[in-house]
mmCIF file of C-alpha atoms in Angstrom:
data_model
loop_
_atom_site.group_PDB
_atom_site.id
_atom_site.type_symbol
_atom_site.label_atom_id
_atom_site.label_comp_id
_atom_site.label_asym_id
_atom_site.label_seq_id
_atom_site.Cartn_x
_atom_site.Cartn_y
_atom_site.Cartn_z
ATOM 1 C CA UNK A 1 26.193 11.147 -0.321
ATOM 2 C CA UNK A 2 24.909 12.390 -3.115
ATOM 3 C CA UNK A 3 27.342 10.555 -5.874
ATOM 4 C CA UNK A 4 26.585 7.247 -3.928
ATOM 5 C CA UNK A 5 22.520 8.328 -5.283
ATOM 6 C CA UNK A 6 24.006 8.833 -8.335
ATOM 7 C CA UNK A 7 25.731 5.304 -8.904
ATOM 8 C CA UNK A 8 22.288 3.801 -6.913
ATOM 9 C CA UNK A 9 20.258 5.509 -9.832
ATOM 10 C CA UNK A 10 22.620 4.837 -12.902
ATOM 11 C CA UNK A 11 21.629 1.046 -11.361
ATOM 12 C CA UNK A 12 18.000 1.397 -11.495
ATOM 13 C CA UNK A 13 18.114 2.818 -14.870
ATOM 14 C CA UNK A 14 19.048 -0.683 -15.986
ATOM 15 C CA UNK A 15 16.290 -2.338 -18.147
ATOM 16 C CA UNK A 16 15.975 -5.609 -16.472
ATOM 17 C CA UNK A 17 15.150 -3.818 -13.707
ATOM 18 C CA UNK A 18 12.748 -1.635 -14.873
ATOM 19 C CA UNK A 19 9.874 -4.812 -14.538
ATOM 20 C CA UNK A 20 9.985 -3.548 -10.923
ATOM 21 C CA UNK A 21 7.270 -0.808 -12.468
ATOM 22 C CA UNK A 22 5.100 -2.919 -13.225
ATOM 23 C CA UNK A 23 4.636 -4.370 -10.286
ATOM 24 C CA UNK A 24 3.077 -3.104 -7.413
ATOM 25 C CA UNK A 25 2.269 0.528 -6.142
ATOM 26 C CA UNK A 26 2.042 2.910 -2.924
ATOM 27 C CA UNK A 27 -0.931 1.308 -1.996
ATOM 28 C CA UNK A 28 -1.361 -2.340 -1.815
ATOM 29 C CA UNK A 29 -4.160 -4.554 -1.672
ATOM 30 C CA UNK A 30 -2.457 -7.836 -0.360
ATOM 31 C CA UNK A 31 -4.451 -11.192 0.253
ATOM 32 C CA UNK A 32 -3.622 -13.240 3.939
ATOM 33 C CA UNK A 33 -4.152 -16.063 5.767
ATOM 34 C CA UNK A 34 -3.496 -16.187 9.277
ATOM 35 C CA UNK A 35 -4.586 -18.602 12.085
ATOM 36 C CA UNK A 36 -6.049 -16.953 15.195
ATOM 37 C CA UNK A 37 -7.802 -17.642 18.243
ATOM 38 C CA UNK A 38 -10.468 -15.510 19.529
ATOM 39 C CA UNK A 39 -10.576 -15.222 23.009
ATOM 40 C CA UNK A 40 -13.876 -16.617 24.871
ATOM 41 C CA UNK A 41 -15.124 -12.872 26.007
ATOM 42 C CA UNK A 42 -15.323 -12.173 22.634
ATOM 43 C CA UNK A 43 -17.826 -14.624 21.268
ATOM 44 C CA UNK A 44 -20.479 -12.638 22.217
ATOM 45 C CA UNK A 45 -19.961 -10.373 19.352
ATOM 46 C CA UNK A 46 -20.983 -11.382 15.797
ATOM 47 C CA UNK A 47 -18.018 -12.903 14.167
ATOM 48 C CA UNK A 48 -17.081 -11.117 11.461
ATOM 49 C CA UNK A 49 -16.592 -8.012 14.115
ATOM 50 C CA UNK A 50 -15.243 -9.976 16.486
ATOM 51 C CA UNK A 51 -12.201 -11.366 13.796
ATOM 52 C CA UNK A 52 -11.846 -8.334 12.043
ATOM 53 C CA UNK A 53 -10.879 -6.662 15.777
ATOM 54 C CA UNK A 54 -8.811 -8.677 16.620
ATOM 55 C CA UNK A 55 -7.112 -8.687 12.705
ATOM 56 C CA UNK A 56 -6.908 -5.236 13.710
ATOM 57 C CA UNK A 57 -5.157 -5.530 16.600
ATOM 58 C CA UNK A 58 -2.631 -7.899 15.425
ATOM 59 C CA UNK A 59 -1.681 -6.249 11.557
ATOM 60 C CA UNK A 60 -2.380 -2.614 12.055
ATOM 61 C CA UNK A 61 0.079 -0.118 11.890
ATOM 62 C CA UNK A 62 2.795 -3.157 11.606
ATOM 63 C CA UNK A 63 5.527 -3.412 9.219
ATOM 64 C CA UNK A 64 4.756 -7.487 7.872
ATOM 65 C CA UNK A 65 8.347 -8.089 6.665
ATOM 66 C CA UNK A 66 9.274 -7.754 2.891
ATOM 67 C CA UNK A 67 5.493 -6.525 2.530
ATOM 68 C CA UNK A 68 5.238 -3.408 4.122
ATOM 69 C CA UNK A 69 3.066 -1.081 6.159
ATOM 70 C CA UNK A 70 -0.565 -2.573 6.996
ATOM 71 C CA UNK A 71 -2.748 0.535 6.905
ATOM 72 C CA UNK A 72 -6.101 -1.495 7.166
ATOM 73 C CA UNK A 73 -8.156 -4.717 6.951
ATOM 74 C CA UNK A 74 -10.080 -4.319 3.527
ATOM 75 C CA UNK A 75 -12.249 -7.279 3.673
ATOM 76 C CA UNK A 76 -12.445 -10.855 4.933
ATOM 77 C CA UNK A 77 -12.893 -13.403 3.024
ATOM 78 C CA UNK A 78 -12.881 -16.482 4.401
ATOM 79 C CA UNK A 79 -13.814 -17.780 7.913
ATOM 80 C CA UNK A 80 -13.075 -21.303 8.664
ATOM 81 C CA UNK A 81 -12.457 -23.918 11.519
ATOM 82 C CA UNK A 82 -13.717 -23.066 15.001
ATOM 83 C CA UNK A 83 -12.441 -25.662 16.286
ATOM 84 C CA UNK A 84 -11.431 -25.558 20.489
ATOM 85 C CA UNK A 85 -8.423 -27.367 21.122
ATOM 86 C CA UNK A 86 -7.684 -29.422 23.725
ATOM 87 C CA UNK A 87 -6.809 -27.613 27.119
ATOM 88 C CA UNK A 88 -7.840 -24.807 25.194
ATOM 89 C CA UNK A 89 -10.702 -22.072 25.827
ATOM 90 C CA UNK A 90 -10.615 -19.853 22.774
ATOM 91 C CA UNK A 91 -11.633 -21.308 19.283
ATOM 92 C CA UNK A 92 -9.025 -21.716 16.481
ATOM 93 C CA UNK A 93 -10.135 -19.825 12.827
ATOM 94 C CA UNK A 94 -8.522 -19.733 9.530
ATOM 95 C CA UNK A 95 -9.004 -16.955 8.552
ATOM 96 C CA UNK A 96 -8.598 -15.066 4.787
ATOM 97 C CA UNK A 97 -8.635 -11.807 4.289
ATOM 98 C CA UNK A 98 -6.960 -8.597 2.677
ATOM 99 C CA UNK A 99 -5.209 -5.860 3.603
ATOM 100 C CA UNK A 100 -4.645 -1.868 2.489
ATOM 101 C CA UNK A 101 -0.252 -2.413 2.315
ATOM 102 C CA UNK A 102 1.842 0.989 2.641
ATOM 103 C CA UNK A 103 4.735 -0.111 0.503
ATOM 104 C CA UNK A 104 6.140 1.877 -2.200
ATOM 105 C CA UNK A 105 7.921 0.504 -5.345
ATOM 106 C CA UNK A 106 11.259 1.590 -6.723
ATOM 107 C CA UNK A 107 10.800 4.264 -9.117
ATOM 108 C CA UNK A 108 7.687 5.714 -7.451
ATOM 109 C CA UNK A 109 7.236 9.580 -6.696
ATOM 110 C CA UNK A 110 6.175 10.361 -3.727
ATOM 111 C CA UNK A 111 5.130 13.773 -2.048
ATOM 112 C CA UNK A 112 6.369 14.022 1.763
ATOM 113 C CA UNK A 113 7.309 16.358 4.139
ATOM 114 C CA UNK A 114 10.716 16.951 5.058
ATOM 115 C CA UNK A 115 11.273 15.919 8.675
ATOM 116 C CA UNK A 116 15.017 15.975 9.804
ATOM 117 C CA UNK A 117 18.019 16.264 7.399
ATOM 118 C CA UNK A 118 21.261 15.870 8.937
ATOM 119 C CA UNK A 119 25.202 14.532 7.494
ATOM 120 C CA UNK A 120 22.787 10.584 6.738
ATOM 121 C CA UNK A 121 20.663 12.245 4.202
ATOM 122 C CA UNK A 122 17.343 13.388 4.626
ATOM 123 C CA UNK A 123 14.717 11.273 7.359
ATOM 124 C CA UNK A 124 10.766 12.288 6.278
ATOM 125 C CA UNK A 125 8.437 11.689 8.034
ATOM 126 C CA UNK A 126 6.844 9.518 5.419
ATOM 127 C CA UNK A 127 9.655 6.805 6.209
ATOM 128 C CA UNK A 128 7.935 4.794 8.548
ATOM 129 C CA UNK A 129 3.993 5.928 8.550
ATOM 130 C CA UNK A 130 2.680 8.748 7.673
ATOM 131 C CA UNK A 131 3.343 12.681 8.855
ATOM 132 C CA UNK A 132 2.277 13.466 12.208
ATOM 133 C CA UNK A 133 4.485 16.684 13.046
ATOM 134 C CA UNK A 134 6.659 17.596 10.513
ATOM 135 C CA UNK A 135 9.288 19.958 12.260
ATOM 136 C CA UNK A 136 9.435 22.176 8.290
ATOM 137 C CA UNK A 137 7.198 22.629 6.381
ATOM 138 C CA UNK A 138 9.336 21.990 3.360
ATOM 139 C CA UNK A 139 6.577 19.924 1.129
ATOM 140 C CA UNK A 140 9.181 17.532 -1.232
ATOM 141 C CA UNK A 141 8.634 14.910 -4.156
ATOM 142 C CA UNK A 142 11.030 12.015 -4.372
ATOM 143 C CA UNK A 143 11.624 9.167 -6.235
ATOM 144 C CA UNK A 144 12.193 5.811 -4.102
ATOM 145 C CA UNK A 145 15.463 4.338 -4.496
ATOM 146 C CA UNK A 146 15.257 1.537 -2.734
ATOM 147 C CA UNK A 147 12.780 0.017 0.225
ATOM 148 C CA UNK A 148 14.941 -1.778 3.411
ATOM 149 C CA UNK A 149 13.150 -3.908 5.802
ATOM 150 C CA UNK A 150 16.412 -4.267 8.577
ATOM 151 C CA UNK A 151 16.380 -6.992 10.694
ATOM 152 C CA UNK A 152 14.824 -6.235 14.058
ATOM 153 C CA UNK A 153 17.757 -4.912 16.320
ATOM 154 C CA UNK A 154 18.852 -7.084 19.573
ATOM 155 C CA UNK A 155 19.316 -4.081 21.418
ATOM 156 C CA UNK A 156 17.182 -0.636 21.212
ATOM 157 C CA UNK A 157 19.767 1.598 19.603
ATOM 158 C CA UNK A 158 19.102 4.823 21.838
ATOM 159 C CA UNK A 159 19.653 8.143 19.318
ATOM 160 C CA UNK A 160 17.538 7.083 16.560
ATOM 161 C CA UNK A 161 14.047 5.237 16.933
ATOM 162 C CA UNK A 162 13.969 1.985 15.217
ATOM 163 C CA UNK A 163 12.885 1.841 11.557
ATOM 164 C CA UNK A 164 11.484 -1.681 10.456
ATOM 165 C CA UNK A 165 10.874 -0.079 6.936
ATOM 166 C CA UNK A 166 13.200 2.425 5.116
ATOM 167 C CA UNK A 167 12.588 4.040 2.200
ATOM 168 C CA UNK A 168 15.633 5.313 0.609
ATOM 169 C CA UNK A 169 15.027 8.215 -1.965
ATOM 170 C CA UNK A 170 16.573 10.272 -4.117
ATOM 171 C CA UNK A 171 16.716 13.586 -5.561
ATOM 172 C CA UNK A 172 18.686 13.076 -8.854
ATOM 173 C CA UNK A 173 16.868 13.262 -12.029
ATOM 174 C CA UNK A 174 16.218 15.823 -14.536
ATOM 175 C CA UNK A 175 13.339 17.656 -13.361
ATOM 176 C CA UNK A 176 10.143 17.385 -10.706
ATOM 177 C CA UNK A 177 12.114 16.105 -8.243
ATOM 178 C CA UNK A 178 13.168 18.191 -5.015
ATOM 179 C CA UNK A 179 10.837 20.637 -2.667
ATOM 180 C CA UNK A 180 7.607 21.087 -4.972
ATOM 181 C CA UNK A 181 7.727 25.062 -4.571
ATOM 182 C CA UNK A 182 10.759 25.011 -6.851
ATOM 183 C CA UNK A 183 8.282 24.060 -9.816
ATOM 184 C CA UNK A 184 4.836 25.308 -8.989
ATOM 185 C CA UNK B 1 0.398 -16.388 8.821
ATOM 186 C CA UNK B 2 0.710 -17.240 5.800
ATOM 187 C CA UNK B 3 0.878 -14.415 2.662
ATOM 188 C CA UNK B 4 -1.562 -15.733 -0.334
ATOM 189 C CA UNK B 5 -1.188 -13.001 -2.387
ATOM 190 C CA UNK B 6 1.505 -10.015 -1.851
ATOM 191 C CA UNK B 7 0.417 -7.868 -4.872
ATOM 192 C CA UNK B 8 -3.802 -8.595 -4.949
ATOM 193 C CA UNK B 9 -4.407 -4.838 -6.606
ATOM 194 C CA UNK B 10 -3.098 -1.601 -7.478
ATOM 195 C CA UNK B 11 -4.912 0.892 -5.087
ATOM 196 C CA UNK B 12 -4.722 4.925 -6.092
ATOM 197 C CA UNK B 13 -4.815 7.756 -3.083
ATOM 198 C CA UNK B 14 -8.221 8.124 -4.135
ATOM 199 C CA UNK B 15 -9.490 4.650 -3.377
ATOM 200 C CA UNK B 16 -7.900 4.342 0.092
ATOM 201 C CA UNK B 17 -9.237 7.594 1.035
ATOM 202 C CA UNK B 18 -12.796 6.469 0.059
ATOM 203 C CA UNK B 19 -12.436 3.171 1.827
ATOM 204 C CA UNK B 20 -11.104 5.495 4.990
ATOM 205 C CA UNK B 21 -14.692 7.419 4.787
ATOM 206 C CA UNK B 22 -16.880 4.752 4.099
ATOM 207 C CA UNK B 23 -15.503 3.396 7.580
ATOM 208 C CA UNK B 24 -16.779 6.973 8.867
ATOM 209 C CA UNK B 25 -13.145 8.948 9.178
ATOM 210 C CA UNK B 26 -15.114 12.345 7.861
ATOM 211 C CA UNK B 27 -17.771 12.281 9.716
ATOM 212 C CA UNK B 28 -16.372 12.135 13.517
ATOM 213 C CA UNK B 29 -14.314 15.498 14.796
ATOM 214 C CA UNK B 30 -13.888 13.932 17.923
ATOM 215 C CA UNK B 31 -12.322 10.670 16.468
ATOM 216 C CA UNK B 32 -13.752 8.770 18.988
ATOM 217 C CA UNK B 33 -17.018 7.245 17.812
ATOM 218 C CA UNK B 34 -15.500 6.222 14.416
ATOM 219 C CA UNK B 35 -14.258 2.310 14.031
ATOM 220 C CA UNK B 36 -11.006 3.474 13.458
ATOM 221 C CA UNK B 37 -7.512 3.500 14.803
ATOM 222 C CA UNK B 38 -5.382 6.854 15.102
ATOM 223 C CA UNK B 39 -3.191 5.199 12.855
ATOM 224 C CA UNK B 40 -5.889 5.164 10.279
ATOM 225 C CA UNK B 41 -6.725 8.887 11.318
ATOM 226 C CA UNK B 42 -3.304 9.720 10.287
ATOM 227 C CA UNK B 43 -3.198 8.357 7.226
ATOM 228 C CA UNK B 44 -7.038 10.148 6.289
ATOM 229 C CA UNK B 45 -5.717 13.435 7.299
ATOM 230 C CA UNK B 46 -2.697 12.805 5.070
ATOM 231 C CA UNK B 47 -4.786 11.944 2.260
ATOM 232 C CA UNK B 48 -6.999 14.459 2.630
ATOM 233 C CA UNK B 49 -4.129 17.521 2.241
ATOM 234 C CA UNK B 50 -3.190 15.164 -0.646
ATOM 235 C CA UNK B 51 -4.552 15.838 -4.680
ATOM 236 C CA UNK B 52 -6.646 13.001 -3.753
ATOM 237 C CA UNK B 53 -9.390 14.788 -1.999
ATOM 238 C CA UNK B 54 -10.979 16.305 -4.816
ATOM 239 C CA UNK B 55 -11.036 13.395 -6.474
ATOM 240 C CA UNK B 56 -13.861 11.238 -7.802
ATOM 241 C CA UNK B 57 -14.398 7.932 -9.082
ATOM 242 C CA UNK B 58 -16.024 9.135 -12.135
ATOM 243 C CA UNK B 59 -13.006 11.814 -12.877
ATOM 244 C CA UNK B 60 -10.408 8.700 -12.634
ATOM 245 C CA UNK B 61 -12.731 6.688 -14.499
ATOM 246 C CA UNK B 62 -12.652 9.379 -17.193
ATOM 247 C CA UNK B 63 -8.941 10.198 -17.287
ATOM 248 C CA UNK B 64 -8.072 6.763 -17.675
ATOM 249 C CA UNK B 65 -10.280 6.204 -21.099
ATOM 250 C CA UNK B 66 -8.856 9.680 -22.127
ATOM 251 C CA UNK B 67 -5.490 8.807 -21.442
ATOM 252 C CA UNK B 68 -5.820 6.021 -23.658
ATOM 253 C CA UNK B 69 -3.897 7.361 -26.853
ATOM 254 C CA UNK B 70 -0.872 8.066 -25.139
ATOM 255 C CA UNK B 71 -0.068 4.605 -23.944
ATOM 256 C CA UNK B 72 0.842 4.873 -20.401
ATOM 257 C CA UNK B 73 1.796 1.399 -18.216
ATOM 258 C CA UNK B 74 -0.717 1.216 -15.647
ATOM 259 C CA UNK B 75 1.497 2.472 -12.624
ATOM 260 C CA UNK B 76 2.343 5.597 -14.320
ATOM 261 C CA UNK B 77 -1.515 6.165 -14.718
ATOM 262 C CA UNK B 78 -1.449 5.635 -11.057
ATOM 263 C CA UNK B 79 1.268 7.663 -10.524
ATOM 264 C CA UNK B 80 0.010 10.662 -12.026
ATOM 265 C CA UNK B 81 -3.490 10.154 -10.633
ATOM 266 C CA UNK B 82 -1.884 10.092 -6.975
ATOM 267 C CA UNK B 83 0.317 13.034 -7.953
ATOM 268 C CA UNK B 84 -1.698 15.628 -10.215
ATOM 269 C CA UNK B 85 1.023 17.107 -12.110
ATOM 270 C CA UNK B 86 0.282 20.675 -13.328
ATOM 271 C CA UNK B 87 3.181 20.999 -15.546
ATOM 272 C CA UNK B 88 5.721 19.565 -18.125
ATOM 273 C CA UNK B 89 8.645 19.561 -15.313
ATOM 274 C CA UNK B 90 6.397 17.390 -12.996
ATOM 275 C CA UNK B 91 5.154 14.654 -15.202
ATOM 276 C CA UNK B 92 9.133 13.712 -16.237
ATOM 277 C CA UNK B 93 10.043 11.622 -13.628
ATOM 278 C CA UNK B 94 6.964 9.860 -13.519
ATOM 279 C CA UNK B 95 7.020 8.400 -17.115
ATOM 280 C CA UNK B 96 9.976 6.509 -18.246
ATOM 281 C CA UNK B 97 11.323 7.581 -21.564
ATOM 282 C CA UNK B 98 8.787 10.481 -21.612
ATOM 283 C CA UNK B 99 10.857 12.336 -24.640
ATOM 284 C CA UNK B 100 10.876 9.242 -26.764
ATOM 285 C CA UNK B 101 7.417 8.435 -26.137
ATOM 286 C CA UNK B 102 5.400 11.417 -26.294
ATOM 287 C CA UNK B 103 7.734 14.123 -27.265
ATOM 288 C CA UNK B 104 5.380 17.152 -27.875
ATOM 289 C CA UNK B 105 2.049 15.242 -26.784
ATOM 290 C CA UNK B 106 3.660 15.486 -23.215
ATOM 291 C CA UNK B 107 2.046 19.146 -22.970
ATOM 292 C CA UNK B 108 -1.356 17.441 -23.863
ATOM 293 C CA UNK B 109 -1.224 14.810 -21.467
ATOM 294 C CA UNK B 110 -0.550 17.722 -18.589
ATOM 295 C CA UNK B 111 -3.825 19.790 -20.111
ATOM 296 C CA UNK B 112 -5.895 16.519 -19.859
ATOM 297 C CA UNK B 113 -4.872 16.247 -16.023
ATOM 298 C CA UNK B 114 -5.532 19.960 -15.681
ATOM 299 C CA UNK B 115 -8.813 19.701 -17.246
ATOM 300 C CA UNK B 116 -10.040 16.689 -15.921
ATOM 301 C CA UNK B 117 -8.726 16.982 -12.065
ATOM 302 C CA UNK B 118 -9.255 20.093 -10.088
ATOM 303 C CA UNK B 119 -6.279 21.465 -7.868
ATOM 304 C CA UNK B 120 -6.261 20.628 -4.266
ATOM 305 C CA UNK B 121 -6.386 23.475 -2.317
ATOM 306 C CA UNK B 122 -3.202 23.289 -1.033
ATOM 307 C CA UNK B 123 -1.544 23.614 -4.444
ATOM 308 C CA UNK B 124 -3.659 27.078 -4.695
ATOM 309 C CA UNK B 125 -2.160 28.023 -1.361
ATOM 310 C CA UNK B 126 1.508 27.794 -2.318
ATOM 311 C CA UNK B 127 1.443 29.851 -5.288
ATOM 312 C CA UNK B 128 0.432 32.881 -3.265
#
């Protein structure tokens, strides 16, 4: 396992892909549109609270695909439309708006808590949101090799929980990297 | 849905946790009251044991202009802002090339952290 991290990393050390930096971060601001209806019991409410819940319902704590995580709804930005359909109850927005993104890049450190390790390499419980119960307390830094958004599965595999995001990291490099009590 | 904008802003620890409490995450032990799902819960409490809880806007603002000199991209600013290295070893994987680029201004750029962040208390904790 670990010389297949080692080819992975001789890979990412290759300059055209080192742009990948630049790019974006753990944490993402990322602008959407989306087109919802609000259901009639909730027009009672002012708007904005009344979109924003149900933004909430729909985005939080799902993996959008080839985005990442959504964590939270930052702002809205936009309201439009309103419009009721025909043979319709519930009014139609547009709405735009942003969202806090989980999603790290390739090349990022990042400080999680070991979880599971078995023969597959190392599961944290950072992989798919954040720690909850880690089973040891083993506090570890490590730099993202790659991020994996599988395709949903037909059938539920039953041993291991469904992923949507995977963060693939590795421990290889010259120094920092590994549990953190090694160099504090 | 439609995605207008994947990558609208780089976002440190620090701002995400402040966004988390301005929604009212610190304020509520029963977790209850607070507009906020437990998902969002998790991800304050995680932030919280993070270097990011000691963290100001002002200290960011002022390691940033500091930092200046030494020529970091902005992700590796973010980087070490989100991971508060206290030592040599720490800061190499987070800057690319660090030998070629800073060589013996490396040590400086770990003072400047130390001196302008404070250590989380769990850092404190695991040197006992």
């Amino acid at each position: 396992m670990w010389r297949e991290l080692e080819d992975m990393e001789e890979k990412w050390q290759n300059p055209s892909q080192k742009r990948v930096l630049a790019r974006v971060n753990m944490f993402n601001l990322s602008k959407l549109e989306h087109t919802l209806r609000l259901q009639p019991h909730l027009l009672s409410l002012p708007i904005n609270e009344a979109v924003k819940g149900e933004l909430e319902s729909l985005f939080l704590d799902k993996v959008i695909a080839n985005l990442g995580l959504c964590i939270s709804v930052y702002d809205i930005e936009s309201i439009d439309g309103g419009f009721i359909f025909p043979n319709e109850g519930a009014p139609t927005y547009t709405v735009k708006f942003r969202l806090i993104i989980f999603r790290p890049f390739v090349g990022e450190i990042i400080s999680a808590k070991l979880k599971e390790s078995n023969a597959d390499g190392l599961r944290f419980a950072n992989a798919r949101a954040f720690p909850c119960c880690p089973r040891l307390r083993n506090h570890i830094r490590f730099r993202v090799q790659n991020v994996k958004f599988p395709e949903i599965p037909k059938e539920q595999k039953e041993s291991k929980p469904f992923a949507p995001m995977e963060i693939i990291g590795s421990l290889v490099s010259d120094g920092g990297l590994g549990p953190i009590s090694w160099w504090v | 849905m439609k995605i207008l904008k994947e990558n609208g802003g780089l976002l440190t620890n620090f701002e995400v946790l402040d966004f988390l409490r301005s929604r009212g995450a610190a304020k509520d032990p029963t977790r209850v009251l607070a507009p906020l799902a437990p998902s969002e819960f998790k991800v304050y409490d995680f932030l919280e044991q993070s270097a990011a809880c000691s963290q100001t806007r002002e200290s960011i603002a002022e390691f940033v202009t500091k930092c200046k000199p030494y020529k970091l991209t902005k992700s590796e600013i973010v980087s070490i802002v989100n991971v508060r290295p206290s030592s040599a070893v720490e800061i190499d994987p987070l800057i690319e090339d660090l030998d070629s680029r800073l060589g013996e201004s490396a040590e400086e750029l770990v003072e400047l952290v130390l001196q302008v962040f404070p250590p989380p208390p769990d850092q404190s904790k695991s040197d006992e």
